[in-house]
Amino acid sequence: MADLEALKQKYAGVIQSLQKFAPYGATLDAVDLDGEQLHIKGSVPSRVILERVWDNIKKADPTYSDLHHEIANTGGDTQPYTIKSGDTLSAISLLFYGNANKYPEIAKANNIANPNSVPIGTTLQLPVITA
């Protein structure tokens, strides 16, 4: 019999990423056993967030043979994000791409001339950025 707690620990990064993106529309609906596999069910609002969840799955186990995942993308490719006080494109890049140095691609996709001066309240469309 599979050990639920051991599998939850192995895939903790996946579970945490879905929880971390909850404010942006991600859901974590189930974490349980499906036979010998960990079953994770949830949804993400964009391919941008789905790619981060996949990064965590592959980091835990590139074959993910002990994982049954049902993670649906309920939106499109891009992820909307509204600039708040204290935000920087680097911090947004780190959150959504795991790499602060992807901020020029966010700026380019949103026609931002000066990445250091994005007004509070501006809604960006974060693009899918592949390695």
Tab-separated table of N, CA, C and O in Angstrom, residues 26-91:
chain	number	residue	atom	x	y	z
A	26	ALA	N	-6.036	29.687	-8.863
A	26	ALA	CA	-5.747	28.250	-8.810
A	26	ALA	C	-6.544	27.606	-7.676
A	26	ALA	O	-6.829	28.241	-6.669
A	27	THR	N	-6.895	26.345	-7.870
A	27	THR	CA	-7.598	25.600	-6.816
A	27	THR	C	-6.896	24.271	-6.587
A	27	THR	O	-6.298	23.703	-7.497
A	28	LEU	N	-6.979	23.807	-5.368
A	28	LEU	CA	-6.513	22.472	-4.993
A	28	LEU	C	-7.731	21.767	-4.434
A	28	LEU	O	-8.179	22.063	-3.334
A	29	ASP	N	-8.281	20.844	-5.221
A	29	ASP	CA	-9.553	20.214	-4.859
A	29	ASP	C	-9.389	18.888	-4.126
A	29	ASP	O	-10.251	18.520	-3.341
A	30	ALA	N	-8.296	18.167	-4.399
A	30	ALA	CA	-8.118	16.867	-3.761
A	30	ALA	C	-6.649	16.483	-3.723
A	30	ALA	O	-5.909	16.743	-4.668
A	31	VAL	N	-6.260	15.884	-2.608
A	31	VAL	CA	-4.947	15.254	-2.459
A	31	VAL	C	-5.218	13.965	-1.693
A	31	VAL	O	-5.489	13.990	-0.501
A	32	ASP	N	-5.202	12.847	-2.420
A	32	ASP	CA	-5.505	11.562	-1.801
A	32	ASP	C	-4.821	10.449	-2.582
A	32	ASP	O	-4.076	10.718	-3.520
A	33	LEU	N	-5.068	9.238	-2.183
A	33	LEU	CA	-4.481	8.105	-2.884
A	33	LEU	C	-5.435	7.587	-3.955
A	33	LEU	O	-6.641	7.530	-3.752
A	34	ASP	N	-4.851	7.210	-5.079
A	34	ASP	CA	-5.569	6.522	-6.145
A	34	ASP	C	-4.769	5.246	-6.397
A	34	ASP	O	-3.794	5.260	-7.150
A	35	GLY	N	-5.112	4.202	-5.685
A	35	GLY	CA	-4.326	2.972	-5.744
A	35	GLY	C	-2.952	3.213	-5.147
A	35	GLY	O	-2.835	3.610	-3.992
A	36	GLU	N	-1.915	3.028	-5.942
A	36	GLU	CA	-0.542	3.230	-5.483
A	36	GLU	C	-0.011	4.621	-5.833
A	36	GLU	O	1.165	4.898	-5.651
A	37	GLN	N	-0.856	5.476	-6.360
A	37	GLN	CA	-0.428	6.804	-6.792
A	37	GLN	C	-1.052	7.898	-5.937
A	37	GLN	O	-2.175	7.752	-5.443
A	38	LEU	N	-0.299	9.003	-5.821
A	38	LEU	CA	-0.867	10.203	-5.210
A	38	LEU	C	-1.768	10.853	-6.247
A	38	LEU	O	-1.378	11.027	-7.412
A	39	HIS	N	-2.973	11.184	-5.845
A	39	HIS	CA	-3.936	11.842	-6.726
A	39	HIS	C	-4.026	13.303	-6.326
A	39	HIS	O	-4.350	13.617	-5.181
A	40	ILE	N	-3.694	14.179	-7.258
A	40	ILE	CA	-3.835	15.621	-7.036
A	40	ILE	C	-4.798	16.140	-8.085
A	40	ILE	O	-4.599	15.941	-9.285
A	41	LYS	N	-5.851	16.784	-7.604
A	41	LYS	CA	-6.850	17.357	-8.502
A	41	LYS	C	-6.965	18.846	-8.200
A	41	LYS	O	-7.027	19.241	-7.035
A	42	GLY	N	-6.974	19.626	-9.256
A	42	GLY	CA	-7.112	21.065	-9.087
A	42	GLY	C	-7.264	21.747	-10.427
A	42	GLY	O	-7.430	21.092	-11.464
A	43	SER	N	-7.180	23.063	-10.378
A	43	SER	CA	-7.279	23.838	-11.614
A	43	SER	C	-6.378	25.064	-11.513
A	43	SER	O	-6.029	25.500	-10.413
A	44	VAL	N	-6.007	25.555	-12.668
A	44	VAL	CA	-5.201	26.765	-12.759
A	44	VAL	C	-5.872	27.695	-13.763
A	44	VAL	O	-6.554	27.234	-14.680
A	45	PRO	N	-5.680	29.007	-13.609
A	45	PRO	CA	-6.372	29.947	-14.482
A	45	PRO	C	-5.657	30.252	-15.795
A	45	PRO	O	-6.190	30.988	-16.624
A	46	SER	N	-4.437	29.709	-15.975
A	46	SER	CA	-3.688	30.033	-17.192
A	46	SER	C	-2.573	29.027	-17.431
A	46	SER	O	-2.152	28.319	-16.511
A	47	ARG	N	-2.094	29.026	-18.646
A	47	ARG	CA	-0.952	28.166	-18.976
A	47	ARG	C	0.304	28.637	-18.243
A	47	ARG	O	1.177	27.830	-17.916
A	48	VAL	N	0.394	29.936	-17.970
A	48	VAL	CA	1.541	30.468	-17.234
A	48	VAL	C	1.687	29.729	-15.901
A	48	VAL	O	2.768	29.246	-15.551
A	49	ILE	N	0.602	29.617	-15.148
A	49	ILE	CA	0.642	28.948	-13.847
A	49	ILE	C	0.762	27.435	-14.037
A	49	ILE	O	1.478	26.770	-13.291
A	50	LEU	N	0.116	26.890	-15.045
A	50	LEU	CA	0.230	25.461	-15.311
A	50	LEU	C	1.694	25.069	-15.543
A	50	LEU	O	2.146	24.032	-15.051
A	51	GLU	N	2.440	25.899	-16.241
A	51	GLU	CA	3.857	25.609	-16.484
A	51	GLU	C	4.642	25.562	-15.173
A	51	GLU	O	5.533	24.739	-15.005
A	52	ARG	N	4.323	26.458	-14.218
A	52	ARG	CA	4.995	26.422	-12.914
A	52	ARG	C	4.657	25.150	-12.150
A	52	ARG	O	5.514	24.551	-11.505
A	53	VAL	N	3.401	24.712	-12.214
A	53	VAL	CA	3.000	23.470	-11.550
A	53	VAL	C	3.751	22.303	-12.185
A	53	VAL	O	4.288	21.443	-11.478
A	54	TRP	N	3.835	22.282	-13.508
A	54	TRP	CA	4.570	21.221	-14.202
A	54	TRP	C	6.038	21.223	-13.811
A	54	TRP	O	6.646	20.161	-13.668
A	55	ASP	N	6.621	22.416	-13.663
A	55	ASP	CA	8.024	22.500	-13.220
A	55	ASP	C	8.193	21.771	-11.888
A	55	ASP	O	9.172	21.059	-11.691
A	56	ASN	N	7.239	21.959	-10.985
A	56	ASN	CA	7.321	21.318	-9.670
A	56	ASN	C	7.093	19.811	-9.752
A	56	ASN	O	7.711	19.054	-9.004
A	57	ILE	N	6.233	19.376	-10.645
A	57	ILE	CA	6.032	17.935	-10.836
A	57	ILE	C	7.334	17.310	-11.320
A	57	ILE	O	7.805	16.314	-10.773
A	58	LYS	N	7.943	17.903	-12.342
A	58	LYS	CA	9.174	17.349	-12.914
A	58	LYS	C	10.340	17.432	-11.931
A	58	LYS	O	11.214	16.564	-11.936
A	59	LYS	N	10.328	18.451	-11.077
A	59	LYS	CA	11.376	18.575	-10.068
A	59	LYS	C	11.260	17.457	-9.029
A	59	LYS	O	12.256	16.921	-8.564
A	60	ALA	N	10.032	17.094	-8.679
A	60	ALA	CA	9.810	16.028	-7.694
A	60	ALA	C	10.187	14.669	-8.268
A	60	ALA	O	10.804	13.853	-7.588
A	61	ASP	N	9.810	14.434	-9.523
A	61	ASP	CA	10.094	13.151	-10.163
A	61	ASP	C	9.816	13.290	-11.663
A	61	ASP	O	8.653	13.383	-12.066
A	62	PRO	N	10.861	13.304	-12.493
A	62	PRO	CA	10.668	13.493	-13.931
A	62	PRO	C	9.738	12.459	-14.582
A	62	PRO	O	9.114	12.748	-15.587
A	63	THR	N	9.621	11.274	-13.986
A	63	THR	CA	8.736	10.268	-14.563
A	63	THR	C	7.324	10.350	-13.974
A	63	THR	O	6.389	9.822	-14.564
A	64	TYR	N	7.199	10.987	-12.813
A	64	TYR	CA	5.943	11.108	-12.048
A	64	TYR	C	5.060	9.871	-12.164
A	64	TYR	O	3.829	9.951	-12.256
A	65	SER	N	5.690	8.691	-12.093
A	65	SER	CA	4.959	7.431	-12.236
A	65	SER	C	4.072	7.116	-11.031
A	65	SER	O	3.149	6.313	-11.137
A	66	ASP	N	4.355	7.775	-9.898
A	66	ASP	CA	3.527	7.552	-8.710
A	66	ASP	C	2.565	8.711	-8.459
A	66	ASP	O	2.098	8.927	-7.357
A	67	LEU	N	2.262	9.449	-9.544
A	67	LEU	CA	1.360	10.599	-9.447
A	67	LEU	C	0.248	10.484	-10.477
A	67	LEU	O	0.497	10.244	-11.659
A	68	HIS	N	-0.981	10.636	-10.029
A	68	HIS	CA	-2.144	10.762	-10.912
A	68	HIS	C	-2.631	12.187	-10.728
A	68	HIS	O	-3.160	12.536	-9.684
A	69	HIS	N	-2.408	13.008	-11.741
A	69	HIS	CA	-2.777	14.416	-11.614
A	69	HIS	C	-3.919	14.758	-12.565
A	69	HIS	O	-3.990	14.271	-13.687
A	70	GLU	N	-4.802	15.560	-12.054
A	70	GLU	CA	-5.903	16.119	-12.843
A	70	GLU	C	-5.883	17.612	-12.573
A	70	GLU	O	-6.554	18.097	-11.665
A	71	ILE	N	-5.061	18.309	-13.326
A	71	ILE	CA	-4.927	19.749	-13.137
A	71	ILE	C	-5.364	20.415	-14.436
A	71	ILE	O	-4.679	20.325	-15.453
A	72	ALA	N	-6.513	21.030	-14.383
A	72	ALA	CA	-7.118	21.610	-15.577
A	72	ALA	C	-6.779	23.095	-15.698
A	72	ALA	O	-6.768	23.820	-14.705
A	73	ASN	N	-6.509	23.515	-16.918
A	73	ASN	CA	-6.345	24.942	-17.206
A	73	ASN	C	-7.724	25.482	-17.557
A	73	ASN	O	-8.298	25.114	-18.576
A	74	THR	N	-8.259	26.341	-16.704
A	74	THR	CA	-9.606	26.873	-16.912
A	74	THR	C	-9.611	28.170	-17.708
A	74	THR	O	-10.662	28.716	-17.989
A	75	GLY	N	-8.415	28.665	-18.047
A	75	GLY	CA	-8.314	29.916	-18.793
A	75	GLY	C	-7.520	29.731	-20.066
A	75	GLY	O	-7.432	28.641	-20.619
A	76	GLY	N	-6.903	30.813	-20.477
A	76	GLY	CA	-6.102	30.774	-21.700
A	76	GLY	C	-4.628	30.621	-21.393
A	76	GLY	O	-4.240	30.077	-20.360
A	77	ASP	N	-3.817	31.132	-22.294
A	77	ASP	CA	-2.373	31.046	-22.123
A	77	ASP	C	-1.853	32.096	-21.140
A	77	ASP	O	-1.068	31.784	-20.264
A	78	THR	N	-2.271	33.347	-21.309
A	78	THR	CA	-1.724	34.432	-20.495
A	78	THR	C	-2.386	34.511	-19.126
A	78	THR	O	-3.495	34.003	-18.918
A	79	GLN	N	-1.665	35.153	-18.198
A	79	GLN	CA	-2.149	35.334	-16.829
A	79	GLN	C	-2.258	36.822	-16.543
A	79	GLN	O	-1.265	37.533	-16.601
A	80	PRO	N	-3.460	37.325	-16.243
A	80	PRO	CA	-3.559	38.735	-15.866
A	80	PRO	C	-2.966	38.972	-14.473
A	80	PRO	O	-3.050	38.111	-13.592
A	81	TYR	N	-2.349	40.116	-14.315
A	81	TYR	CA	-1.790	40.500	-13.015
A	81	TYR	C	-1.878	42.013	-12.907
A	81	TYR	O	-1.416	42.731	-13.797
A	82	THR	N	-2.465	42.498	-11.818
A	82	THR	CA	-2.596	43.938	-11.589
A	82	THR	C	-1.517	44.406	-10.621
A	82	THR	O	-1.369	43.851	-9.532
A	83	ILE	N	-0.783	45.422	-11.039
A	83	ILE	CA	0.329	45.968	-10.260
A	83	ILE	C	-0.192	46.577	-8.952
A	83	ILE	O	-1.142	47.358	-8.958
A	84	LYS	N	0.458	46.165	-7.851
A	84	LYS	CA	0.138	46.702	-6.520
A	84	LYS	C	1.336	47.493	-6.008
A	84	LYS	O	2.444	47.359	-6.522
A	85	SER	N	1.123	48.262	-4.974
A	85	SER	CA	2.205	49.014	-4.345
A	85	SER	C	3.325	48.067	-3.929
A	85	SER	O	3.080	47.030	-3.314
A	86	GLY	N	4.546	48.414	-4.281
A	86	GLY	CA	5.704	47.610	-3.916
A	86	GLY	C	6.091	46.562	-4.942
A	86	GLY	O	7.149	45.947	-4.826
A	87	ASP	N	5.239	46.338	-5.946
A	87	ASP	CA	5.552	45.348	-6.983
A	87	ASP	C	6.690	45.832	-7.873
A	87	ASP	O	6.825	47.028	-8.147
A	88	THR	N	7.479	44.888	-8.327
A	88	THR	CA	8.462	45.131	-9.385
A	88	THR	C	8.263	44.039	-10.426
A	88	THR	O	7.768	42.953	-10.107
A	89	LEU	N	8.652	44.331	-11.648
A	89	LEU	CA	8.534	43.297	-12.673
A	89	LEU	C	9.432	42.107	-12.351
A	89	LEU	O	9.097	40.971	-12.658
A	90	SER	N	10.561	42.349	-11.682
A	90	SER	CA	11.449	41.248	-11.281
A	90	SER	C	10.743	40.325	-10.295
A	90	SER	O	10.842	39.093	-10.404
A	91	ALA	N	10.067	40.907	-9.303
A	91	ALA	CA	9.371	40.096	-8.300
A	91	ALA	C	8.218	39.313	-8.935
A	91	ALA	O	7.984	38.147	-8.606
